[in-house]
JSON list of C-alpha atoms in Angstrom, two decimals:
[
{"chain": "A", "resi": 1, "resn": "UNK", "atom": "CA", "xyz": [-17.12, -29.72, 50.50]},
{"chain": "A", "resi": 2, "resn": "UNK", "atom": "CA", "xyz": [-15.65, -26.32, 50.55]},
{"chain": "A", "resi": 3, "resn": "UNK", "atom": "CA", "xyz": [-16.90, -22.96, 51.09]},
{"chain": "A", "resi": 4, "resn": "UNK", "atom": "CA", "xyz": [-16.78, -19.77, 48.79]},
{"chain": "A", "resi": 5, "resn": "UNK", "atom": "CA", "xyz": [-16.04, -19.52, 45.36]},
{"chain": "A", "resi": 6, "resn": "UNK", "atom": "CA", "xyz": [-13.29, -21.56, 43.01]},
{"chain": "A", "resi": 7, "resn": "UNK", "atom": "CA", "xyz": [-10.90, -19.12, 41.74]},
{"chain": "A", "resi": 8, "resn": "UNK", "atom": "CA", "xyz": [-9.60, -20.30, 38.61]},
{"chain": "A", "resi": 9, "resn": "UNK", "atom": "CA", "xyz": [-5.72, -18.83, 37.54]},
{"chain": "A", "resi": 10, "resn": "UNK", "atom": "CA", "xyz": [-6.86, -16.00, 35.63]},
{"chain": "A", "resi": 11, "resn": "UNK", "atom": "CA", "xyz": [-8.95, -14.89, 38.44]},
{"chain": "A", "resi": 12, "resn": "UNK", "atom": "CA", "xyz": [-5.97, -15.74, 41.09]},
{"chain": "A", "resi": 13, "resn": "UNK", "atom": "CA", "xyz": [-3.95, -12.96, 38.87]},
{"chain": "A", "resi": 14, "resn": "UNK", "atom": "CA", "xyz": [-6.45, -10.57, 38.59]},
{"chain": "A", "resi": 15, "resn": "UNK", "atom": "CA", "xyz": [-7.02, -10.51, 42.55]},
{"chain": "A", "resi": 16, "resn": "UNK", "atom": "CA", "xyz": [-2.68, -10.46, 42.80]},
{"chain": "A", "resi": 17, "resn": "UNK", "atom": "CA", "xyz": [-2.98, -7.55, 41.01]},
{"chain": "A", "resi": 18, "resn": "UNK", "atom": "CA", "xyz": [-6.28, -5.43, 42.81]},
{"chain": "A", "resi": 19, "resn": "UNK", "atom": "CA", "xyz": [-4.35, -6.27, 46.43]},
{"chain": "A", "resi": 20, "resn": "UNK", "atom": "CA", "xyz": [-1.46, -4.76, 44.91]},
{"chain": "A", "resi": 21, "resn": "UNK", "atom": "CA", "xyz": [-3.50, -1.32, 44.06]},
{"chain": "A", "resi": 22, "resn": "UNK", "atom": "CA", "xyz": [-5.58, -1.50, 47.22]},
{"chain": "A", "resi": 23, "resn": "UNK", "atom": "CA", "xyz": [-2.23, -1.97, 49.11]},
{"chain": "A", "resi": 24, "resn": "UNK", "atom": "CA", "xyz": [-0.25, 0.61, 47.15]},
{"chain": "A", "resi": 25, "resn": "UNK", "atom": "CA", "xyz": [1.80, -1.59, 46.01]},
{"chain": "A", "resi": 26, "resn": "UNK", "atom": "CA", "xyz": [3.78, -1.65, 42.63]},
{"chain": "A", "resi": 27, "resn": "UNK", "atom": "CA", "xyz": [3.26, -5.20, 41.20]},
{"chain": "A", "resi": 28, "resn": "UNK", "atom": "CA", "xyz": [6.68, -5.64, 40.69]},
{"chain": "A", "resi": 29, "resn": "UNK", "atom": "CA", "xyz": [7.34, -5.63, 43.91]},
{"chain": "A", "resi": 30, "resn": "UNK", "atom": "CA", "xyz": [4.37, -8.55, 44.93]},
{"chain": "A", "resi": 31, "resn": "UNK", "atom": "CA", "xyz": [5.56, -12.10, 45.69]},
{"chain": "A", "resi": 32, "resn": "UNK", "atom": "CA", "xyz": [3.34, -14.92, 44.94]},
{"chain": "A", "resi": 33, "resn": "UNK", "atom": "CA", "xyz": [3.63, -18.75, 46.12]},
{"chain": "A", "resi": 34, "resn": "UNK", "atom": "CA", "xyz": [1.66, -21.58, 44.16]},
{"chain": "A", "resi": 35, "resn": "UNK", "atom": "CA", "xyz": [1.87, -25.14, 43.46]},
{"chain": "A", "resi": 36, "resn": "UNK", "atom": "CA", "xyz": [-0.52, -25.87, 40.41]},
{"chain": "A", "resi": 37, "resn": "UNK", "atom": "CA", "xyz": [-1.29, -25.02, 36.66]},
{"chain": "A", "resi": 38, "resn": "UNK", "atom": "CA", "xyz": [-3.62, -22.77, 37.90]},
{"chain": "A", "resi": 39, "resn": "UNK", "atom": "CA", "xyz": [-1.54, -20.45, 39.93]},
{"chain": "A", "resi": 40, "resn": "UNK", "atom": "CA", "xyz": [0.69, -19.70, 36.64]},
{"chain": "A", "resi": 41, "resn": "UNK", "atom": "CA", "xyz": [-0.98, -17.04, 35.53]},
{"chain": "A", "resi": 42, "resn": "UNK", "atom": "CA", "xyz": [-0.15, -15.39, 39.12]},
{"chain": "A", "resi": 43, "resn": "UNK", "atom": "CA", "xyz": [3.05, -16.60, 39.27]},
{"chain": "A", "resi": 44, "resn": "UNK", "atom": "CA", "xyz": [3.58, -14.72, 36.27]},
{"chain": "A", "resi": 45, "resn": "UNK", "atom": "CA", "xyz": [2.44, -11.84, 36.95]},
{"chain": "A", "resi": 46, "resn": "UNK", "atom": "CA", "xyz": [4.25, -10.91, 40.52]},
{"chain": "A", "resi": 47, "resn": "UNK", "atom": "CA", "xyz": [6.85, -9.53, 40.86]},
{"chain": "A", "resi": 48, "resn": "UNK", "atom": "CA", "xyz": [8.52, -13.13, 42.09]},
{"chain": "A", "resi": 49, "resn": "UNK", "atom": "CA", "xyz": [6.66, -15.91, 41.41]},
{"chain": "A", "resi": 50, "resn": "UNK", "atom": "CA", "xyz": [7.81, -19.28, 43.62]},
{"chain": "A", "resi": 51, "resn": "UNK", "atom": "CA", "xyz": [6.67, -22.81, 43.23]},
{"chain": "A", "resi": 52, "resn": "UNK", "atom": "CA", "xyz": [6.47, -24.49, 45.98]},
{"chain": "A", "resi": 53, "resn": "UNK", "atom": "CA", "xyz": [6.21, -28.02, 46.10]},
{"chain": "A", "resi": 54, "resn": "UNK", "atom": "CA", "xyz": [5.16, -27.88, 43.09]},
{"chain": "A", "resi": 55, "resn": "UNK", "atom": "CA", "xyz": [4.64, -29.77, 39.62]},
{"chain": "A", "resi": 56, "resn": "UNK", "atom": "CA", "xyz": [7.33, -29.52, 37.52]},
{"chain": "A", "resi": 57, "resn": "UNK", "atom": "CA", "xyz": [4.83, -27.73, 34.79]},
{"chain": "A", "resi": 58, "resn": "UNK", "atom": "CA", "xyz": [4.93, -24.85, 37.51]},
{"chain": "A", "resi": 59, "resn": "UNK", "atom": "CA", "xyz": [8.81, -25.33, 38.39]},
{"chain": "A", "resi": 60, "resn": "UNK", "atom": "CA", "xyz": [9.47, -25.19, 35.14]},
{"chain": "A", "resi": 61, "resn": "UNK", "atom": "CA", "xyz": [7.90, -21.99, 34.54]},
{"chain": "A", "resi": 62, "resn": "UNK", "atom": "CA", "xyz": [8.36, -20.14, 38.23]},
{"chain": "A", "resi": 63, "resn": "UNK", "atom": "CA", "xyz": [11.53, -18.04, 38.60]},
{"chain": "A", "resi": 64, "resn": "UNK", "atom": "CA", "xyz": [11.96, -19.71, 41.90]},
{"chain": "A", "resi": 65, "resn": "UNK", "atom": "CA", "xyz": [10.70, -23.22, 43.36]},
{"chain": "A", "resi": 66, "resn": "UNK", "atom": "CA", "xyz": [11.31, -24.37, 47.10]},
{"chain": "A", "resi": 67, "resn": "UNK", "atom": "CA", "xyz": [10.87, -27.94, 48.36]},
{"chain": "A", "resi": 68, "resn": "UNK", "atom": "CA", "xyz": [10.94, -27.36, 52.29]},
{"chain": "A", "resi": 69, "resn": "UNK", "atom": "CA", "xyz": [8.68, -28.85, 54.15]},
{"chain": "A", "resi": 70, "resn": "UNK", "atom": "CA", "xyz": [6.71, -25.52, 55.57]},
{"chain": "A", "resi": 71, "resn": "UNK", "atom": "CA", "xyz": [5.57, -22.31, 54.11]},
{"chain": "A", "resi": 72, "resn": "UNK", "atom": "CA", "xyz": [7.96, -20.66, 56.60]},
{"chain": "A", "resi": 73, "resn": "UNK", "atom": "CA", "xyz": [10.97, -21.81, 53.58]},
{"chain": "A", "resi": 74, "resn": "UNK", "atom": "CA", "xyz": [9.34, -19.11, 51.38]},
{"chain": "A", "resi": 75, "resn": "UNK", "atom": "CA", "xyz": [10.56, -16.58, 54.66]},
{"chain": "A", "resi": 76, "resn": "UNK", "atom": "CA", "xyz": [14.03, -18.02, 54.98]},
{"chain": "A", "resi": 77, "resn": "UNK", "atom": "CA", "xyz": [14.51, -17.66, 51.35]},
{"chain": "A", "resi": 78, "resn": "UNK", "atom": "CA", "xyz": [13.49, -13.89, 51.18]},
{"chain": "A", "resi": 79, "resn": "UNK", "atom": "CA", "xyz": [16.42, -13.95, 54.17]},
{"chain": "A", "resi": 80, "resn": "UNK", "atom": "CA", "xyz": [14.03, -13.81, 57.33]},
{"chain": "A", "resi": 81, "resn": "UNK", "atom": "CA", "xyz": [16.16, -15.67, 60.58]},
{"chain": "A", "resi": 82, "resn": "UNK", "atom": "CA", "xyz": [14.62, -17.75, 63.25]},
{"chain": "A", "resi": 83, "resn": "UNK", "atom": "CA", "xyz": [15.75, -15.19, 65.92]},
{"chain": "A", "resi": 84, "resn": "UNK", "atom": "CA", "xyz": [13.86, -12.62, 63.66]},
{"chain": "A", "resi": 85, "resn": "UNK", "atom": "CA", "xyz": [10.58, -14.93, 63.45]},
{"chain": "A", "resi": 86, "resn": "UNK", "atom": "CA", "xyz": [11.21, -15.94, 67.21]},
{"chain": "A", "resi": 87, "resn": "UNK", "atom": "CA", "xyz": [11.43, -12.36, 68.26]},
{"chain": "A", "resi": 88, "resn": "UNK", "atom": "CA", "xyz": [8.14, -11.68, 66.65]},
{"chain": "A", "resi": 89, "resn": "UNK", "atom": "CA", "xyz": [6.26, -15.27, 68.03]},
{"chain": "A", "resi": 90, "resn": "UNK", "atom": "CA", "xyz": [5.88, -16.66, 64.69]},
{"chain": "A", "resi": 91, "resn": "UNK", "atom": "CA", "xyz": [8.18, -19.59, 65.19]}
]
């Protein structure tokens, strides 16, 4: 059972990019983080697109993939530390 709508991969990209203009954001600049066929159309369209643990459709076609075992990999590999993440109580 799950609650709210599906958002299918064209949909996923289209709400990338209104966050980006609500935010101020250039899309360019956007990061996005998927795992399925569905999230390539995102993936595509941010600025860095990163598969993680992911199919190999979507490694294939990310410009990034990471196999760690938590999302906190995506924030080591944009150069975050664990003092930094520590510091701030996310760790």
């Amino acid at each position: 059972r799950y609650l709210g709508d599906v958002v299918d991969g064209k949909r996923k990209a289209e709400l990338l990019k209104l966050i980006a203009q609500v935010e101020r954001v250039d899309i360019a600049q956007t990061i996005a983080v998927g795992d399925g066929a569905n999230d390539l159309p995102m993936l595509s369209e941010a600025g860095l697109g990163i598969a993680f643990h992911a199919k190999p459709k979507v490694v294939a076609n990310a410009q990034q993939s990471i196999n760690t075992i938590g999302l906190d990999g995506v924030l080591y590999f944009l150069g975050f530390k664990d003092s930094y993440l520590e510091e701030r109580g996310k760790l």
